[in-house]
Short mmCIF file of C-alpha atoms and ligand atoms in Angstrom, two decimals:
data_model
loop_
_atom_site.label_atom_id
_atom_site.label_comp_id
_atom_site.label_asym_id
_atom_site.label_seq_id
_atom_site.Cartn_x
_atom_site.Cartn_y
_atom_site.Cartn_z
CA MET D 1 -0.37 -0.10 0.06
CA LEU D 2 1.32 3.97 -1.29
CA SER D 3 3.07 5.37 2.35
CA ARG D 4 3.80 9.07 2.50
CA GLN D 5 7.65 8.47 1.62
CA THR D 6 6.54 7.00 -1.22
CA ALA D 7 4.59 10.08 -2.61
CA PRO D 8 6.81 12.47 -4.12
CA SER D 9 7.43 9.72 -7.18
CA LEU D 10 3.72 9.59 -7.66
CA ARG D 11 4.24 13.02 -9.22
CA LYS D 12 6.03 12.86 -11.92
CA PHE D 13 2.07 10.35 -13.26
CA GLU D 14 -0.26 12.79 -15.06
CA THR D 15 -3.43 11.91 -12.28
CA PRO D 16 -5.87 10.12 -12.15
CA PHE D 17 -4.20 7.32 -12.46
CA TYR D 18 -4.61 3.06 -10.62
CA PHE D 19 -1.69 2.40 -8.68
CA TYR D 20 -0.35 -0.83 -7.76
CA ASP D 21 1.07 -2.15 -4.90
CA ILE D 22 2.64 -5.63 -6.94
CA ASN D 23 4.10 -6.98 -4.15
CA LEU D 24 0.36 -7.22 -2.33
CA LEU D 25 -0.77 -8.45 -4.69
CA ARG D 26 1.88 -11.18 -4.91
CA GLN D 27 1.76 -12.12 -0.64
CA THR D 28 -1.72 -12.45 -1.40
CA LEU D 29 -1.61 -14.88 -3.80
CA GLU D 30 0.85 -16.86 -1.92
CA SER D 31 -1.61 -16.27 0.51
CA ILE D 32 -4.86 -17.93 -0.69
CA THR D 33 -2.94 -20.74 -3.40
CA SER D 34 -1.37 -22.16 0.19
CA VAL D 35 -3.86 -22.25 2.18
CA ALA D 36 -6.29 -23.71 -0.74
CA LYS D 37 -3.65 -26.16 -1.08
CA ARG D 38 -4.32 -27.79 1.55
CA TYR D 39 -7.57 -28.36 1.21
CA GLY D 40 -7.16 -29.31 -2.28
CA PHE D 41 -10.22 -26.07 -3.29
CA VAL D 42 -9.61 -25.52 -6.94
CA ILE D 43 -9.55 -21.48 -7.43
CA HIS D 44 -10.44 -18.74 -9.85
CA TYR D 45 -9.65 -15.74 -10.38
CA ALA D 46 -12.82 -13.13 -11.14
CA VAL D 47 -11.89 -11.92 -14.27
CA LYS D 48 -14.46 -9.00 -13.58
CA ALA D 49 -13.08 -7.45 -10.71
CA ASN D 50 -9.91 -5.88 -12.85
CA PHE D 51 -8.53 -7.21 -16.01
CA ASP D 52 -5.64 -5.25 -16.16
CA PRO D 53 -3.09 -7.75 -18.37
CA ARG D 54 -0.22 -6.70 -16.14
CA ILE D 55 -2.47 -7.87 -13.41
CA LEU D 56 -4.38 -10.89 -14.97
CA SER D 57 -0.85 -11.85 -15.69
CA ILE D 58 0.53 -11.89 -12.42
CA ILE D 59 -2.21 -13.83 -11.07
CA ARG D 60 -1.56 -16.86 -13.64
CA GLU D 61 1.31 -17.13 -12.47
CA TYR D 62 0.30 -18.94 -9.27
CA GLY D 63 -2.11 -21.18 -11.33
CA LEU D 64 -5.68 -19.70 -10.91
CA GLY D 65 -8.28 -20.58 -13.05
CA ALA D 66 -10.45 -17.89 -14.81
CA ASP D 67 -14.24 -17.18 -13.68
CA CYS D 68 -15.43 -15.11 -17.07
CA ALA D 69 -18.92 -13.02 -17.23
CA SER D 70 -19.47 -12.51 -20.22
CA GLY D 71 -17.05 -14.08 -23.82
CA ASN D 72 -14.79 -10.93 -24.02
CA GLU D 73 -13.64 -11.62 -20.31
CA VAL D 74 -13.00 -15.85 -21.81
CA ARG D 75 -11.34 -13.99 -24.85
CA CYS D 76 -9.00 -11.85 -22.38
CA ALA D 77 -8.66 -14.73 -19.86
CA ILE D 78 -6.91 -16.79 -23.01
CA GLU D 79 -5.35 -13.98 -24.29
CA ALA D 80 -3.46 -13.40 -21.15
CA GLY D 81 -2.54 -16.99 -20.60
CA PHE D 82 -5.29 -18.94 -18.68
CA ASP D 83 -5.86 -22.12 -19.74
CA PRO D 84 -9.21 -22.40 -21.27
CA SER D 85 -9.47 -26.09 -19.23
CA GLY D 86 -9.42 -23.92 -15.97
CA ILE D 87 -11.96 -21.30 -17.02
CA MET D 88 -14.98 -21.19 -15.71
CA TYR D 89 -18.24 -18.28 -17.50
CA ALA D 90 -21.35 -17.69 -15.71
CA GLY D 91 -23.85 -14.29 -16.83
CA VAL D 92 -27.48 -14.40 -16.42
CA GLY D 93 -27.75 -13.85 -20.26
CA LYS D 94 -25.92 -14.88 -22.59
CA ARG D 95 -25.33 -14.19 -26.00
CA ASP D 96 -25.32 -16.87 -28.48
CA ALA D 97 -21.81 -15.82 -30.21
CA GLU D 98 -20.94 -15.94 -26.75
CA LEU D 99 -22.03 -19.04 -25.85
CA ARG D 100 -20.39 -20.39 -29.34
CA TYR D 101 -16.84 -18.90 -28.64
CA ALA D 102 -16.29 -20.51 -25.34
CA ILE D 103 -18.29 -24.47 -26.35
CA GLU D 104 -15.45 -23.62 -29.39
CA GLN D 105 -12.20 -22.90 -26.92
CA GLY D 106 -13.08 -25.82 -24.99
CA ILE D 107 -13.50 -24.24 -21.36
CA PHE D 108 -14.06 -25.91 -18.23
CA ALA D 109 -17.68 -25.15 -17.80
CA ILE D 110 -20.34 -22.92 -17.93
CA ASN D 111 -22.42 -22.28 -15.33
CA CYS D 112 -26.12 -22.29 -17.06
CA GLU D 113 -28.79 -20.00 -15.40
CA SER D 114 -32.13 -20.55 -16.82
CA LEU D 115 -33.10 -24.14 -18.44
CA GLN D 116 -33.16 -21.50 -21.78
CA GLU D 117 -29.65 -21.39 -21.64
CA ILE D 118 -28.90 -25.06 -21.20
CA GLN D 119 -31.11 -25.81 -24.15
CA VAL D 120 -29.48 -23.39 -26.21
CA VAL D 121 -25.88 -24.49 -24.83
CA ASP D 122 -27.07 -27.66 -26.07
CA SER D 123 -28.22 -26.51 -29.54
CA ILE D 124 -25.42 -24.42 -30.35
CA ALA D 125 -22.76 -27.21 -28.56
CA GLY D 126 -24.84 -29.91 -30.91
CA ALA D 127 -24.33 -27.88 -33.91
CA LEU D 128 -20.31 -27.87 -33.22
CA GLY D 129 -20.05 -31.70 -32.50
CA LYS D 130 -19.92 -30.93 -29.60
CA VAL D 131 -21.02 -31.83 -25.60
CA GLN D 132 -20.11 -28.68 -23.33
CA ASP D 133 -20.14 -29.53 -19.76
CA ILE D 134 -22.05 -27.20 -17.91
CA GLY D 135 -22.59 -26.49 -14.14
CA LEU D 136 -26.41 -25.54 -12.64
CA ARG D 137 -25.98 -22.04 -11.19
CA VAL D 138 -29.03 -22.59 -8.29
CA ASN D 139 -30.34 -19.26 -6.80
CA PRO D 140 -29.84 -20.63 -3.07
CA ASP D 141 -32.31 -17.59 -1.66
CA ILE D 142 -29.72 -16.97 0.97
CA ASP D 143 -29.10 -13.77 2.47
CA PRO D 144 -25.44 -12.80 2.00
CA LYS D 145 -25.94 -9.70 4.78
CA THR D 146 -24.56 -7.27 2.63
CA ASN D 147 -24.91 -4.41 0.85
CA LYS D 148 -28.08 -5.32 -1.45
CA CYS D 149 -26.98 -3.94 -4.98
CA ILE D 150 -24.26 -6.76 -4.20
CA ASP D 151 -26.32 -9.29 -3.72
CA THR D 152 -27.15 -12.71 -5.62
CA GLY D 153 -28.63 -15.03 -3.28
CA GLN D 154 -31.90 -14.28 -2.12
CA ALA D 155 -34.83 -15.88 -4.33
CA ASP D 156 -36.01 -13.01 -6.13
CA SER D 157 -32.46 -12.53 -7.70
CA LYS D 158 -31.92 -12.65 -10.95
CA PHE D 159 -29.25 -14.86 -11.06
CA GLY D 160 -29.99 -18.70 -10.40
CA ILE D 161 -32.40 -20.46 -11.50
CA SER D 162 -34.77 -21.96 -8.82
CA TYR D 163 -33.89 -24.75 -6.80
CA GLU D 164 -38.07 -25.49 -7.38
CA GLU D 165 -37.50 -24.94 -11.36
CA LEU D 166 -33.99 -27.03 -12.25
CA VAL D 167 -36.12 -30.30 -10.29
CA ALA D 168 -39.28 -29.61 -12.54
CA ASN D 169 -37.26 -29.84 -15.23
CA LEU D 170 -34.53 -32.41 -14.32
CA ASP D 171 -35.44 -35.13 -16.82
CA VAL D 172 -35.71 -32.35 -19.66
CA ILE D 173 -32.17 -31.46 -19.18
CA LYS D 174 -30.60 -35.05 -18.77
CA SER D 175 -32.17 -35.85 -21.72
CA LEU D 176 -29.64 -33.16 -23.70
CA LYS D 177 -27.26 -35.09 -25.92
CA ASN D 178 -25.07 -31.67 -25.89
CA VAL D 179 -24.16 -30.82 -22.28
CA ARG D 180 -23.11 -32.97 -19.36
CA VAL D 181 -23.38 -31.74 -16.07
CA ALA D 182 -20.59 -31.70 -15.01
CA GLY D 183 -21.43 -29.77 -11.42
CA ILE D 184 -23.49 -26.79 -9.19
CA HIS D 185 -22.45 -23.50 -9.13
CA LEU D 186 -23.91 -21.15 -6.02
CA HIS D 187 -22.49 -16.97 -5.22
CA ILE D 188 -24.71 -15.42 -3.70
CA GLY D 189 -23.05 -11.67 -3.80
CA SER D 190 -20.24 -10.01 -3.01
CA GLN D 191 -18.64 -7.81 0.04
CA ILE D 192 -19.20 -10.68 2.18
CA ARG D 193 -18.08 -9.63 5.63
CA GLU D 194 -20.17 -11.99 8.83
CA LEU D 195 -18.15 -14.81 7.33
CA HIS D 196 -21.12 -17.15 9.51
CA VAL D 197 -22.68 -16.91 6.28
CA PHE D 198 -20.71 -19.39 4.20
CA GLU D 199 -21.11 -22.08 6.97
CA TYR D 200 -25.46 -21.30 6.14
CA LEU D 201 -24.29 -21.51 2.00
CA CYS D 202 -22.18 -25.08 2.93
CA VAL D 203 -25.63 -26.41 5.06
CA LYS D 204 -27.75 -25.90 1.03
CA VAL D 205 -25.44 -27.17 -0.75
CA ASN D 206 -25.14 -30.29 1.32
CA SER D 207 -28.57 -30.25 0.81
CA ILE D 208 -29.11 -29.70 -3.31
CA VAL D 209 -26.31 -32.06 -3.96
CA GLU D 210 -28.26 -35.22 -1.51
CA HIS D 211 -31.23 -34.09 -2.97
CA LEU D 212 -29.85 -34.61 -6.37
CA GLY D 213 -28.50 -37.24 -5.84
CA LYS D 214 -32.04 -39.12 -4.71
CA LEU D 215 -33.01 -37.80 -8.10
CA GLY D 216 -30.19 -39.98 -9.74
CA LEU D 217 -27.96 -36.58 -11.22
CA ASP D 218 -24.60 -38.25 -11.21
CA PHE D 219 -21.62 -34.79 -11.28
CA GLY D 220 -18.83 -33.87 -10.62
CA PHE D 221 -17.28 -29.83 -9.46
CA VAL D 222 -18.83 -27.90 -6.57
CA ASP D 223 -18.33 -23.96 -7.60
CA VAL D 224 -19.48 -22.40 -4.22
CA GLY D 225 -18.44 -18.88 -6.12
CA GLY D 226 -16.67 -15.63 -4.66
CA GLY D 227 -17.95 -13.31 -1.82
CA LEU D 228 -15.45 -12.95 -0.19
CA GLY D 229 -15.10 -8.93 1.74
CA ILE D 230 -11.76 -6.77 2.22
CA ASN D 231 -11.83 -3.79 4.97
CA TYR D 232 -12.33 -1.02 3.60
CA ASP D 233 -12.45 1.07 6.95
CA VAL D 234 -8.68 0.43 7.96
CA PRO D 235 -7.28 -1.58 4.93
CA GLU D 236 -4.10 -1.12 6.73
CA ASN D 237 -5.16 -3.10 9.51
CA GLU D 238 -5.93 -6.52 6.58
CA PRO D 239 -4.18 -5.63 3.65
CA VAL D 240 -4.57 -9.20 2.95
CA PRO D 241 -8.11 -10.66 3.56
CA ASN D 242 -8.91 -13.80 5.33
CA PHE D 243 -8.32 -16.65 3.65
CA ALA D 244 -7.61 -18.87 6.10
CA SER D 245 -10.95 -18.63 8.38
CA VAL D 246 -13.06 -19.31 5.28
CA PHE D 247 -11.93 -22.20 4.04
CA SER D 248 -11.68 -23.95 6.72
CA ILE D 249 -15.32 -22.99 7.66
CA ILE D 250 -15.56 -24.47 4.22
CA GLN D 251 -13.74 -27.57 5.23
CA SER D 252 -16.01 -28.19 7.90
CA HIS D 253 -19.25 -27.62 7.48
CA LEU D 254 -19.41 -28.71 2.96
CA LYS D 255 -20.18 -32.52 3.03
CA VAL D 256 -19.69 -33.45 -1.01
CA GLY D 257 -19.00 -36.71 -1.01
CA GLY D 258 -15.35 -35.59 -2.02
CA ARG D 259 -16.46 -33.35 -5.55
CA PRO D 260 -13.57 -31.08 -5.92
CA VAL D 261 -14.64 -27.27 -4.18
CA HIS D 262 -14.48 -24.14 -6.31
CA PHE D 263 -14.44 -21.13 -5.12
CA GLU D 264 -14.24 -17.83 -7.94
CA PHE D 265 -13.00 -14.79 -5.83
CA GLY D 266 -12.59 -11.41 -7.07
CA ARG D 267 -12.13 -8.21 -5.01
CA ALA D 268 -10.19 -10.61 -2.24
CA ILE D 269 -7.75 -11.19 -4.25
CA VAL D 270 -7.28 -7.16 -6.18
CA ALA D 271 -9.36 -4.64 -3.93
CA GLN D 272 -6.53 -3.70 -1.78
CA CYS D 273 -3.29 -3.59 -4.47
CA GLY D 274 -5.04 -1.11 -6.28
CA GLU D 275 -5.82 2.60 -5.37
CA LEU D 276 -6.36 5.41 -6.92
CA ILE D 277 -4.36 8.66 -7.08
CA THR D 278 -6.47 11.61 -7.16
CA SER D 279 -5.62 15.05 -7.18
CA VAL D 280 -6.92 18.02 -6.02
CA LEU D 281 -8.55 20.30 -8.37
CA PHE D 282 -10.02 23.04 -6.44
CA ASN D 283 -11.27 24.61 -3.33
CA LYS D 284 -15.19 25.75 -2.22
CA THR D 285 -18.03 25.70 0.52
CA THR D 286 -21.73 25.18 -0.17
CA ALA D 287 -23.92 27.70 1.03
CA SER D 288 -24.48 25.62 3.82
CA GLY D 289 -20.99 25.72 4.44
CA ARG D 290 -19.38 22.20 3.01
CA ARG D 291 -16.12 22.32 3.26
CA LEU D 292 -16.12 20.93 -0.80
CA VAL D 293 -13.22 19.38 -1.99
CA ILE D 294 -12.97 19.09 -6.43
CA VAL D 295 -10.70 16.51 -7.05
CA ASP D 296 -9.29 15.32 -10.54
CA ALA D 297 -11.16 12.08 -10.50
CA SER D 298 -15.10 11.00 -10.44
CA MET D 299 -17.57 8.26 -10.53
CA THR D 300 -16.40 8.03 -14.54
CA GLU D 301 -12.89 6.25 -12.83
CA LEU D 302 -14.29 4.75 -9.71
CA ILE D 303 -18.46 4.69 -9.55
CA ARG D 304 -18.80 2.23 -6.81
CA PRO D 305 -19.67 5.13 -4.25
CA ALA D 306 -21.90 6.56 -6.42
CA LEU D 307 -23.52 3.28 -7.48
CA TYR D 308 -23.34 1.90 -4.21
CA GLY D 309 -23.15 4.73 -1.76
CA ALA D 310 -19.34 2.27 -1.34
CA TYR D 311 -17.24 3.24 0.99
CA HIS D 312 -13.59 3.93 0.40
CA ASN D 313 -10.51 4.76 3.17
CA ILE D 314 -8.87 8.61 1.64
CA GLU D 315 -6.14 9.82 2.98
CA ASN D 316 -3.77 12.69 2.06
CA ILE D 317 -0.76 12.07 0.72
CA THR D 318 1.20 15.34 0.49
CA SER D 319 -0.55 17.68 3.28
CA THR D 320 2.31 17.80 5.37
CA SER D 321 -0.94 20.68 7.39
CA GLU D 322 -1.64 19.82 11.64
CA GLU D 323 -4.40 21.30 10.80
CA ARG D 324 -7.20 19.13 9.97
CA LYS D 325 -10.66 19.93 8.25
CA ARG D 326 -14.04 18.38 7.25
CA TYR D 327 -14.39 18.00 3.95
CA THR D 328 -16.94 16.42 1.58
CA ILE D 329 -14.42 15.29 -1.73
CA VAL D 330 -16.41 15.42 -4.80
CA GLY D 331 -15.15 14.35 -8.54
CA THR D 332 -15.51 16.41 -11.53
CA ALA D 333 -18.65 14.20 -13.77
CA CYS D 334 -21.52 16.47 -13.99
CA GLU D 335 -23.82 14.16 -11.55
CA SER D 336 -24.88 14.63 -8.29
CA THR D 337 -24.56 11.00 -7.23
CA ASP D 338 -20.44 11.88 -7.94
CA VAL D 339 -19.43 11.57 -4.35
CA PHE D 340 -16.24 9.58 -2.58
CA ASP D 341 -17.13 10.27 0.31
CA GLU D 342 -18.89 13.19 2.49
CA GLY D 343 -18.29 14.68 5.99
CA VAL D 344 -14.01 13.09 5.53
CA THR D 345 -11.50 14.00 8.39
CA LEU D 346 -8.06 15.54 6.59
CA PRO D 347 -5.47 17.98 6.89
CA LEU D 348 -5.72 21.15 5.23
CA THR D 349 -6.19 20.28 1.89
CA GLN D 350 -5.13 22.39 -1.47
CA ARG D 351 -5.03 22.14 -4.75
CA GLY D 352 -2.45 19.94 -5.93
CA ASP D 353 -2.24 17.96 -3.10
CA LEU D 354 -2.71 14.41 -3.95
CA LEU D 355 -5.58 12.13 -2.61
CA THR D 356 -5.29 7.89 -2.85
CA ILE D 357 -8.56 6.48 -2.80
CA LYS D 358 -7.74 2.87 -0.74
CA SER D 359 -9.53 -0.52 -1.63
CA ALA D 360 -9.64 1.05 -5.03
CA GLY D 361 -8.40 -2.94 -7.12
CA ALA D 362 -11.74 -4.57 -7.30
CA TYR D 363 -14.82 -2.93 -9.39
CA GLY D 364 -12.36 0.07 -10.05
CA MET D 365 -10.82 0.18 -13.33
CA SER D 366 -12.65 -2.61 -14.63
CA MET D 367 -16.21 0.14 -14.25
CA ALA D 368 -14.32 2.81 -15.23
CA SER D 369 -16.31 4.45 -18.70
CA ARG D 370 -15.86 7.12 -20.82
CA TYR D 371 -19.16 9.59 -19.54
CA ASN D 372 -18.18 12.77 -20.92
CA LEU D 373 -15.92 12.30 -22.80
CA HIS D 374 -13.08 11.44 -19.55
CA ASP D 375 -9.74 9.31 -20.96
CA LEU D 376 -9.36 6.09 -18.83
CA PRO D 377 -6.94 5.75 -16.10
CA SER D 378 -3.94 5.18 -16.89
CA ALA D 379 -1.88 1.18 -13.74
CA VAL D 380 1.56 2.74 -12.12
CA TYR D 381 3.23 -0.63 -10.51
CA SER D 382 4.69 -0.41 -7.34
CA ASP D 383 8.21 -2.48 -9.27
CA GLU D 384 8.41 0.35 -12.16
CA LEU D 385 8.56 3.69 -9.45
C1 PLP A 401 -20.89 -15.54 -10.46
C2 PLP A 401 -20.19 -14.74 -9.33
N1 PLP A 401 -18.73 -15.40 -9.46
C3 PLP A 401 -17.65 -14.57 -8.68
C4 PLP A 401 -18.42 -13.63 -8.52
C5 PLP A 401 -16.97 -12.91 -7.80
O1 PLP A 401 -16.53 -12.22 -6.28
P1 PLP A 401 -15.88 -11.65 -5.49
O2 PLP A 401 -15.42 -10.43 -6.27
O3 PLP A 401 -17.38 -11.03 -4.61
O4 PLP A 401 -15.73 -12.25 -4.61
C6 PLP A 401 -18.82 -12.56 -9.01
C7 PLP A 401 -18.91 -11.33 -9.05
O5 PLP A 401 -20.07 -10.55 -8.32
C8 PLP A 401 -19.69 -13.18 -9.82
O6 PLP A 401 -20.64 -12.80 -10.07
#
């Protein structure tokens, strides 16, 4: 993570930009791979969290598979060197061309989220003369106790097939000749900090696996998704997420008869290694006395605060003032929701100061847009300073 000592060396780069701490990324990957190995868990990296080519190539070095959410993400993973045999492809809507591409590449599995999708995969695979392995993404109806904008596992969510619908159509699915049910898949949400939620997930998975077995469905892998949260409040206290805790919960509670267990983590792998560095453009005070700091980044570089009300810790890394003030940090986009945070206490903050918006390595750059024709932010890596 960035320290005040590093700040002067950042002055030569044009803001706003993403700064990536490569050592921290490697430490995180060492931690996740060593603990996963203990239990024989298979880890896929959720490419949607950050598809920066340098980040992807480092993640690939550690032997992770990839979890993709579009045909272009599958292509991006393959171009970054991920072996197709370790690529999952999930997503509530997949276009025919995307499915065809994924099937042609021979990826590990397409995680299907509706009966119709399974039938379309069957027909495209048939036309290509192939049999495609699929995972059945079941909606488990679990409250992941997270921000409702990133909750994907409750009954009314658009994600996954309801278990009732799956069971009602099991014979149809089993009768298809060009798909093979290779596994089941669940992903209940993101930024999960209450780890006991993973115990509920295991209980649900156990009963699904047992029941599907009784119904005569023979399948291999169990993919329990991603979702492990990180410490946005004080990132320095937890630069590497607690993979040991979540894996030990899954190991103790999941009873899936020796089937391979897969995970798809995004945020937990890349969030803490990335920070958005931005310069202060202007200060002004509103009629009601709100002290605004207008920075040169905006929701076009980091949309999470505007989109979900997500919190990111912000620090002024260049001010040496002893004076402290409360500020509202806003971006340059023509949207009133383009606010990074309200009521942040910072040292006296003035034009030209550099601020870091921390824990921005996941769903930061990958969600950047060119709204207002802003340029996309560049990346600076710690080992290139
Ligand atoms: C199907 C699926 N798997 C994995 C992930 C990664 O989640 P996270 O970044 O919380 O680990 C997501 C994120 O939305 C997802 O939709």
